[in-house]
C-alpha atoms as a printed R data frame, in Angstrom:
    type eleno elety resid chain resno       x       y      z
1   ATOM     1    CA   MET     A     1 124.059  89.785 79.045
2   ATOM     2    CA   LYS     A     2 126.214  87.344 77.591
3   ATOM     3    CA   LEU     A     3 125.148  84.094 75.970
4   ATOM     4    CA   THR     A     4 127.087  82.394 78.366
5   ATOM     5    CA   TRP     A     5 124.754  83.365 81.098
6   ATOM     6    CA   TYR     A     6 122.165  81.914 79.297
7   ATOM     7    CA   ARG     A     7 124.081  78.414 78.783
8   ATOM     8    CA   ARG     A     8 124.565  78.083 82.312
9   ATOM     9    CA   GLN     A     9 120.579  79.199 83.031
10  ATOM    10    CA   MET     A    10 119.627  76.445 81.126
11  ATOM    11    CA   GLN     A    11 121.609  73.941 81.800
12  ATOM    12    CA   ARG     A    12 120.072  74.193 85.357
13  ATOM    13    CA   ARG     A    13 118.307  71.361 86.218
14  ATOM    14    CA   ILE     A    14 114.755  72.661 87.577
15  ATOM    15    CA   PHE     A    15 114.088  74.216 84.003
16  ATOM    16    CA   ALA     A    16 114.376  70.676 82.610
17  ATOM    17    CA   SER     A    17 111.867  69.431 84.752
18  ATOM    18    CA   SER     A    18 108.242  68.674 83.086
19  ATOM    19    CA   TRP     A    19 107.015  70.106 86.641
20  ATOM    20    CA   PHE     A    20 108.083  73.538 86.052
21  ATOM    21    CA   TRP     A    21 106.986  73.906 83.072
22  ATOM    22    CA   ARG     A    22 103.455  72.912 84.369
23  ATOM    23    CA   ILE     A    23 104.131  76.101 86.766
24  ATOM    24    CA   ASN     A    24 104.984  78.436 83.965
25  ATOM    25    CA   GLN     A    25 101.838  77.468 81.831
26  ATOM    26    CA   GLY     A    26  99.511  77.615 85.285
27  ATOM    27    CA   LEU     A    27 101.158  80.971 85.372
28  ATOM    28    CA   SER     A    28  99.702  82.312 81.939
29  ATOM    29    CA   LEU     A    29  96.530  80.168 82.624
30  ATOM    30    CA   ALA     A    30  95.980  82.927 86.288
31  ATOM    31    CA   VAL     A    31  96.696  86.088 83.937
32  ATOM    32    CA   ALA     A    32  94.109  84.775 81.528
33  ATOM    33    CA   ALA     A    33  91.572  83.906 84.660
34  ATOM    34    CA   GLY     A    34  92.756  87.684 85.694
35  ATOM    35    CA   TYR     A    35  91.817  88.779 83.055
36  ATOM    36    CA   GLY     A    36  88.315  87.183 83.152
37  ATOM    37    CA   VAL     A    37  87.548  88.238 86.396
38  ATOM    38    CA   MET     A    38  88.228  91.566 84.975
39  ATOM    39    CA   LEU     A    39  85.965  91.642 81.999
40  ATOM    40    CA   LEU     A    40  82.980  90.152 84.166
41  ATOM    41    CA   ARG     A    41  83.452  92.579 87.329
42  ATOM    42    CA   LEU     A    42  83.043  95.436 84.197
43  ATOM    43    CA   LEU     A    43  80.104  93.791 82.953
44  ATOM    44    CA   TRP     A    44  78.257  93.604 86.277
45  ATOM    45    CA   LEU     A    45  79.239  97.385 86.907
46  ATOM    46    CA   GLY     A    46  77.579  98.309 83.539
47  ATOM    47    CA   ASN     A    47  80.492 100.466 82.581
48  ATOM    48    CA   TRP     A    48  80.619  99.661 78.670
49  ATOM    49    CA   LEU     A    49  83.273 102.431 77.683
50  ATOM    50    CA   ARG     A    50  86.078 100.723 80.230
51  ATOM    51    CA   LEU     A    51  84.979  97.444 79.294
52  ATOM    52    CA   SER     A    52  85.589  98.134 75.752
53  ATOM    53    CA   PHE     A    53  89.124  99.896 76.204
54  ATOM    54    CA   ALA     A    54  89.520  96.622 78.312
55  ATOM    55    CA   VAL     A    55  89.305  94.480 75.243
56  ATOM    56    CA   ALA     A    56  90.464  96.245 72.483
57  ATOM    57    CA   VAL     A    57  93.657  97.924 73.895
58  ATOM    58    CA   PRO     A    58  94.960  94.356 74.778
59  ATOM    59    CA   ALA     A    59  93.812  93.086 71.493
60  ATOM    60    CA   VAL     A    60  96.027  95.912 70.238
61  ATOM    61    CA   VAL     A    61  99.142  95.116 72.258
62  ATOM    62    CA   PHE     A    62  98.532  91.589 71.484
63  ATOM    63    CA   LEU     A    63  98.533  92.354 67.404
64  ATOM    64    CA   LEU     A    64 101.256  95.272 67.289
65  ATOM    65    CA   VAL     A    65 103.945  92.815 69.576
66  ATOM    66    CA   GLY     A    66 102.933  90.180 67.170
67  ATOM    67    CA   TRP     A    67 103.645  92.355 63.889
68  ATOM    68    CA   LEU     A    68 106.801  93.356 65.841
69  ATOM    69    CA   ARG     A    69 107.858  89.882 66.282
70  ATOM    70    CA   LYS     A    70 107.737  89.099 62.498
71  ATOM    71    CA   LYS     A    71 108.890  92.481 60.878
72  ATOM    72    CA   TRP     A    72 112.220  92.447 63.199
73  ATOM    73    CA   ASN     A    73 112.756  88.504 63.082
74  ATOM    74    CA   CYS     A    74 115.138  88.665 66.206
75  ATOM    75    CA   PRO     A    75 116.682  85.212 67.252
76  ATOM    76    CA   ARG     A    76 116.302  83.876 70.633
77  ATOM    77    CA   PRO     A    77 118.845  82.709 73.036
78  ATOM    78    CA   PHE     A    78 118.612  79.192 72.321
79  ATOM    79    CA   ALA     A    79 118.852  79.795 68.856
80  ATOM    80    CA   LEU     A    80 121.847  81.512 68.924
81  ATOM    81    CA   LEU     A    81 123.410  79.330 71.662
82  ATOM    82    CA   GLY     A    82 122.595  76.201 68.524
83  ATOM    83    CA   ILE     A    83 121.118  74.215 71.419
84  ATOM    84    CA   SER     A    84 117.294  73.162 71.564
85  ATOM    85    CA   PRO     A    85 115.191  74.817 73.364
86  ATOM    86    CA   LEU     A    86 113.932  73.543 77.189
87  ATOM    87    CA   HIS     A    87 110.403  73.690 76.078
88  ATOM    88    CA   PRO     A    88 109.384  73.554 71.880
89  ATOM    89    CA   HIS     A    89 109.636  76.861 70.523
90  ATOM    90    CA   GLU     A    90 110.600  78.332 67.534
91  ATOM    91    CA   PRO     A    91 113.991  79.900 66.999
92  ATOM    92    CA   GLY     A    92 112.737  82.984 66.022
93  ATOM    93    CA   GLU     A    93 110.883  85.985 66.318
94  ATOM    94    CA   GLY     A    94 111.911  87.065 70.003
95  ATOM    95    CA   CYS     A    95 111.541  90.424 70.009
96  ATOM    96    CA   PRO     A    96 109.459  91.487 71.975
97  ATOM    97    CA   SER     A    97 108.007  89.073 74.392
98  ATOM    98    CA   ARG     A    98 104.077  88.747 74.074
99  ATOM    99    CA   HIS     A    99 104.067  86.455 76.846
100 ATOM   100    CA   THR     A   100 105.385  89.441 78.886
101 ATOM   101    CA   ALA     A   101 103.435  92.165 77.076
102 ATOM   102    CA   SER     A   102  99.954  90.526 77.295
103 ATOM   103    CA   ALA     A   103 100.614  90.375 81.276
104 ATOM   104    CA   VAL     A   104 101.702  93.703 81.623
105 ATOM   105    CA   ILE     A   105  99.048  95.346 79.555
106 ATOM   106    CA   LEU     A   106  96.658  92.668 81.357
107 ATOM   107    CA   CYS     A   107  97.951  93.555 84.743
108 ATOM   108    CA   TRP     A   108  97.476  97.645 83.822
109 ATOM   109    CA   THR     A   109  94.130  96.586 82.465
110 ATOM   110    CA   ALA     A   110  92.965  95.290 86.018
111 ATOM   111    CA   LEU     A   111  92.985  99.270 87.225
112 ATOM   112    CA   LEU     A   112  89.859  99.973 85.105
113 ATOM   113    CA   ILE     A   113  87.462  98.395 87.779
114 ATOM   114    CA   GLY     A   114  88.531 100.960 89.799
115 ATOM   115    CA   GLY     A   115  88.953 100.574 94.085
116 ATOM   116    CA   TRP     A   116  90.407  98.596 95.782
117 ATOM   117    CA   SER     A   117  89.435  95.459 94.031
118 ATOM   118    CA   GLY     A   118  91.420  96.949 91.161
119 ATOM   119    CA   TRP     A   119  94.779  97.563 92.812
120 ATOM   120    CA   LEU     A   120  94.905  93.920 94.575
121 ATOM   121    CA   LEU     A   121  93.944  92.539 91.020
122 ATOM   122    CA   PHE     A   122  96.835  94.921 89.536
123 ATOM   123    CA   GLY     A   123  99.174  93.360 92.289
124 ATOM   124    CA   ILE     A   124  98.192  89.899 91.428
125 ATOM   125    CA   LEU     A   125  98.599  90.286 88.273
126 ATOM   126    CA   LEU     A   126 102.453  92.330 88.239
127 ATOM   127    CA   VAL     A   127 103.804  89.247 89.849
128 ATOM   128    CA   LEU     A   128 102.780  87.069 87.791
129 ATOM   129    CA   ALA     A   129 103.577  89.080 84.969
130 ATOM   130    CA   LEU     A   130 107.379  89.393 86.893
131 ATOM   131    CA   LEU     A   131 107.665  85.589 87.078
132 ATOM   132    CA   ILE     A   132 106.399  84.999 83.447
133 ATOM   133    CA   GLY     A   133 109.234  87.812 82.512
134 ATOM   134    CA   THR     A   134 112.017  86.107 85.012
135 ATOM   135    CA   ILE     A   135 111.380  82.755 83.220
136 ATOM   136    CA   ARG     A   136 111.008  83.602 79.578
137 ATOM   137    CA   VAL     A   137 114.508  85.086 80.528
138 ATOM   138    CA   PHE     A   138 116.302  82.227 82.724
139 ATOM   139    CA   THR     A   139 115.149  79.855 79.968
140 ATOM   140    CA   GLY     A   140 116.559  80.862 77.281
141 ATOM   141    CA   MET     A   141 113.197  82.215 75.829
142 ATOM   142    CA   HIS     A   142 113.889  85.507 75.392
143 ATOM   143    CA   PHE     A   143 117.013  88.432 75.864
144 ATOM   144    CA   LEU     A   144 116.376  90.509 78.743
145 ATOM   145    CA   ARG     A   145 115.696  93.160 76.044
146 ATOM   146    CA   ASP     A   146 112.764  91.140 74.682
147 ATOM   147    CA   VAL     A   147 110.902  91.538 77.752
148 ATOM   148    CA   LEU     A   148 111.746  94.611 78.954
149 ATOM   149    CA   LEU     A   149 110.665  95.810 75.389
150 ATOM   150    CA   GLY     A   150 107.675  93.902 75.336
151 ATOM   151    CA   ALA     A   151 106.214  95.388 79.066
152 ATOM   152    CA   GLY     A   152 107.818  98.743 77.740
153 ATOM   153    CA   ILE     A   153 105.009  98.792 75.045
154 ATOM   154    CA   SER     A   154 102.249  97.404 76.920
155 ATOM   155    CA   SER     A   155 102.989 100.391 79.891
156 ATOM   156    CA   LEU     A   156 102.902 102.689 77.318
157 ATOM   157    CA   PHE     A   157 100.033 101.924 75.769
158 ATOM   158    CA   ALA     A   158  98.239 101.368 79.361
159 ATOM   159    CA   ALA     A   159  99.243 105.232 79.975
160 ATOM   160    CA   VAL     A   160  97.971 106.634 76.485
161 ATOM   161    CA   CYS     A   161  94.485 104.731 76.511
162 ATOM   162    CA   TYR     A   162  94.261 103.944 80.195
163 ATOM   163    CA   LEU     A   163  95.349 106.730 82.290
164 ATOM   164    CA   PRO     A   164  92.646 109.472 80.446
165 ATOM   165    CA   LEU     A   165  89.907 107.013 81.768
166 ATOM   166    CA   LEU     A   166  91.240 106.783 85.350
167 ATOM   167    CA   TRP     A   167  92.093 110.615 85.688
168 ATOM   168    CA   LEU     A   168  88.937 111.924 84.492
169 ATOM   169    CA   HIS     A   169  86.849 109.194 85.468
170 ATOM   170    CA   LEU     A   170  85.465 108.763 82.300
171 ATOM   171    CA   GLY     A   171  83.151 105.378 82.412
Protein backbone atom coordinates (compact mmCIF):
# COMPACT_ATOMS: atom_id res chain seq x y z
CA MET A 1 0.00 0.00 0.00
CA LYS A 2 1.20 3.45 -0.82
CA LEU A 3 1.87 6.06 1.83
CA THR A 4 -0.92 8.22 0.41
CA TRP A 5 -3.39 5.48 1.36
CA TYR A 6 -2.16 5.58 4.96
CA ARG A 7 -2.41 9.37 5.02
CA ARG A 8 -6.05 9.20 3.83
CA GLN A 9 -6.96 6.60 6.44
CA MET A 10 -5.28 8.52 9.24
CA GLN A 11 -7.27 11.63 8.32
CA ARG A 12 -10.58 9.90 8.99
CA ARG A 13 -12.30 11.54 11.94
CA ILE A 14 -13.26 8.22 13.51
CA PHE A 15 -9.61 7.38 14.25
CA ALA A 16 -9.03 10.67 16.07
CA SER A 17 -11.89 10.18 18.53
CA SER A 18 -11.15 9.22 22.11
CA TRP A 19 -13.94 6.60 22.16
CA PHE A 20 -12.31 4.82 19.22
CA TRP A 21 -9.08 4.44 21.19
CA ARG A 22 -11.01 3.21 24.23
CA ILE A 23 -12.58 0.53 22.02
CA ASN A 24 -9.14 -0.31 20.66
CA GLN A 25 -7.82 -0.70 24.20
CA GLY A 26 -10.88 -2.79 25.06
CA LEU A 27 -10.03 -5.25 22.28
CA SER A 28 -6.59 -5.84 23.76
CA LEU A 29 -8.08 -6.24 27.22
CA ALA A 30 -10.63 -8.73 25.86
CA VAL A 31 -7.80 -10.83 24.38
CA ALA A 32 -5.98 -10.72 27.72
CA ALA A 33 -9.17 -11.77 29.51
CA GLY A 34 -9.60 -14.65 27.06
CA TYR A 35 -6.06 -15.74 27.83
CA GLY A 36 -6.83 -15.65 31.53
CA VAL A 37 -9.88 -17.85 30.93
CA MET A 38 -7.70 -20.30 29.00
CA LEU A 39 -5.13 -20.55 31.75
CA LEU A 40 -7.78 -21.01 34.42
CA ARG A 41 -9.51 -23.70 32.36
CA LEU A 42 -6.26 -25.61 31.82
CA LEU A 43 -5.46 -25.25 35.51
CA TRP A 44 -8.93 -26.53 36.40
CA LEU A 45 -8.47 -29.50 34.09
CA GLY A 46 -5.10 -30.23 35.69
CA ASN A 47 -3.53 -30.43 32.25
CA TRP A 48 -0.01 -29.38 33.25
CA LEU A 49 1.66 -30.12 29.91
CA ARG A 50 -0.78 -28.01 27.93
CA LEU A 51 -0.75 -25.33 30.63
CA SER A 52 3.03 -25.10 30.44
CA PHE A 53 2.85 -24.80 26.64
CA ALA A 54 0.09 -22.18 26.99
CA VAL A 55 2.45 -20.07 29.09
CA ALA A 56 5.78 -20.76 27.37
CA VAL A 57 4.85 -20.48 23.69
CA PRO A 58 3.17 -17.04 23.88
CA ALA A 59 6.10 -15.81 25.99
CA VAL A 60 8.62 -17.01 23.40
CA VAL A 61 6.62 -15.41 20.56
CA PHE A 62 6.38 -12.12 22.48
CA LEU A 63 10.13 -12.08 23.17
CA LEU A 64 11.04 -13.10 19.61
CA VAL A 65 8.83 -10.42 18.06
CA GLY A 66 10.24 -7.83 20.48
CA TRP A 67 13.78 -8.82 19.53
CA LEU A 68 13.01 -8.69 15.79
CA ARG A 69 11.45 -5.24 16.17
CA LYS A 70 14.57 -3.89 17.88
CA LYS A 71 16.91 -5.58 15.40
CA TRP A 72 15.10 -4.36 12.28
CA ASN A 73 13.88 -1.01 13.72
CA CYS A 74 11.52 -0.42 10.78
CA PRO A 75 9.76 2.95 10.67
CA ARG A 76 6.01 3.12 11.04
CA PRO A 77 3.74 4.67 8.40
CA PHE A 78 3.08 7.83 10.43
CA ALA A 79 6.84 8.34 10.84
CA LEU A 80 7.49 8.02 7.10
CA LEU A 81 4.66 10.48 6.46
CA GLY A 82 6.21 12.92 8.91
CA ILE A 83 2.99 13.35 10.88
CA SER A 84 2.09 12.83 14.51
CA PRO A 85 0.62 9.45 15.38
CA LEU A 86 -3.08 9.28 16.18
CA HIS A 87 -2.17 7.64 19.48
CA PRO A 88 1.10 8.35 21.34
CA HIS A 89 3.74 6.00 19.98
CA GLU A 90 7.41 5.77 19.13
CA PRO A 91 8.23 6.06 15.39
CA GLY A 92 10.47 2.96 15.12
CA GLU A 93 10.29 -0.76 15.83
CA GLY A 94 7.23 -1.23 13.63
CA CYS A 95 7.89 -4.66 12.15
CA PRO A 96 6.50 -7.14 13.10
CA SER A 97 3.37 -6.01 14.90
CA ARG A 98 3.57 -7.18 18.52
CA HIS A 99 -0.13 -6.50 19.15
CA THR A 100 -1.11 -8.72 16.25
CA ALA A 101 1.46 -11.42 17.04
CA SER A 102 0.26 -11.59 20.65
CA ALA A 103 -3.42 -11.72 19.71
CA VAL A 104 -2.85 -14.42 17.09
CA ILE A 105 -0.73 -16.70 19.29
CA LEU A 106 -3.33 -16.45 22.05
CA CYS A 107 -6.02 -17.28 19.51
CA TRP A 108 -4.21 -20.52 18.62
CA THR A 109 -3.50 -21.21 22.29
CA ALA A 110 -7.25 -21.49 22.89
CA LEU A 111 -7.24 -24.79 21.00
CA LEU A 112 -5.25 -26.34 23.85
CA ILE A 113 -8.42 -26.27 25.95
CA GLY A 114 -9.97 -28.80 23.61
CA GLY A 115 -13.60 -29.47 22.77
CA TRP A 116 -16.21 -26.96 21.71
CA SER A 117 -15.12 -24.40 24.33
CA GLY A 118 -11.62 -24.29 22.84
CA TRP A 119 -13.03 -23.76 19.36
CA LEU A 120 -15.47 -21.12 20.61
CA LEU A 121 -12.70 -19.17 22.33
CA PHE A 122 -10.51 -19.62 19.24
CA GLY A 123 -13.24 -18.07 17.08
CA ILE A 124 -13.81 -15.15 19.42
CA LEU A 125 -10.09 -14.43 19.72
CA LEU A 126 -9.62 -14.78 15.95
CA VAL A 127 -12.19 -12.04 15.36
CA LEU A 128 -10.48 -9.86 17.98
CA ALA A 129 -7.06 -10.51 16.41
CA LEU A 130 -8.39 -9.53 12.98
CA LEU A 131 -9.85 -6.33 14.40
CA ILE A 132 -6.63 -5.48 16.23
CA GLY A 133 -4.52 -6.04 13.11
CA THR A 134 -6.91 -4.04 10.95
CA ILE A 135 -6.92 -1.13 13.37
CA ARG A 136 -3.11 -1.13 13.50
CA VAL A 137 -2.98 -0.75 9.71
CA PHE A 138 -5.80 1.79 9.29
CA THR A 139 -4.43 4.07 12.01
CA GLY A 140 -0.94 4.18 10.49
CA MET A 141 0.71 2.34 13.38
CA HIS A 142 1.83 -0.52 11.12
CA PHE A 143 2.17 -1.41 7.50
CA LEU A 144 0.16 -4.39 6.31
CA ARG A 145 3.40 -6.41 6.07
CA ASP A 146 4.06 -5.77 9.80
CA VAL A 147 0.68 -7.19 10.77
CA LEU A 148 0.95 -10.16 8.40
CA LEU A 149 4.46 -10.97 9.61
CA GLY A 150 3.34 -10.85 13.25
CA ALA A 151 0.40 -13.13 12.50
CA GLY A 152 2.62 -15.43 10.43
CA ILE A 153 5.24 -15.82 13.15
CA SER A 154 2.54 -16.67 15.68
CA SER A 155 0.84 -19.14 13.36
CA LEU A 156 4.15 -20.84 12.57
CA PHE A 157 4.99 -21.21 16.25
CA ALA A 158 1.48 -22.51 16.95
CA ALA A 159 1.78 -25.11 14.21
CA VAL A 160 5.18 -26.32 15.41
CA CYS A 161 4.44 -26.26 19.15
CA TYR A 162 0.71 -26.92 19.49
CA LEU A 163 -0.19 -29.30 16.66
CA PRO A 164 1.84 -32.23 18.04
CA LEU A 165 0.02 -31.83 21.37
CA LEU A 166 -3.35 -31.76 19.65
CA TRP A 167 -2.74 -34.46 17.03
CA LEU A 168 -1.17 -36.90 19.44
CA HIS A 169 -3.62 -36.04 22.22
CA LEU A 170 -0.72 -35.34 24.54
CA GLY A 171 -1.28 -33.79 27.92
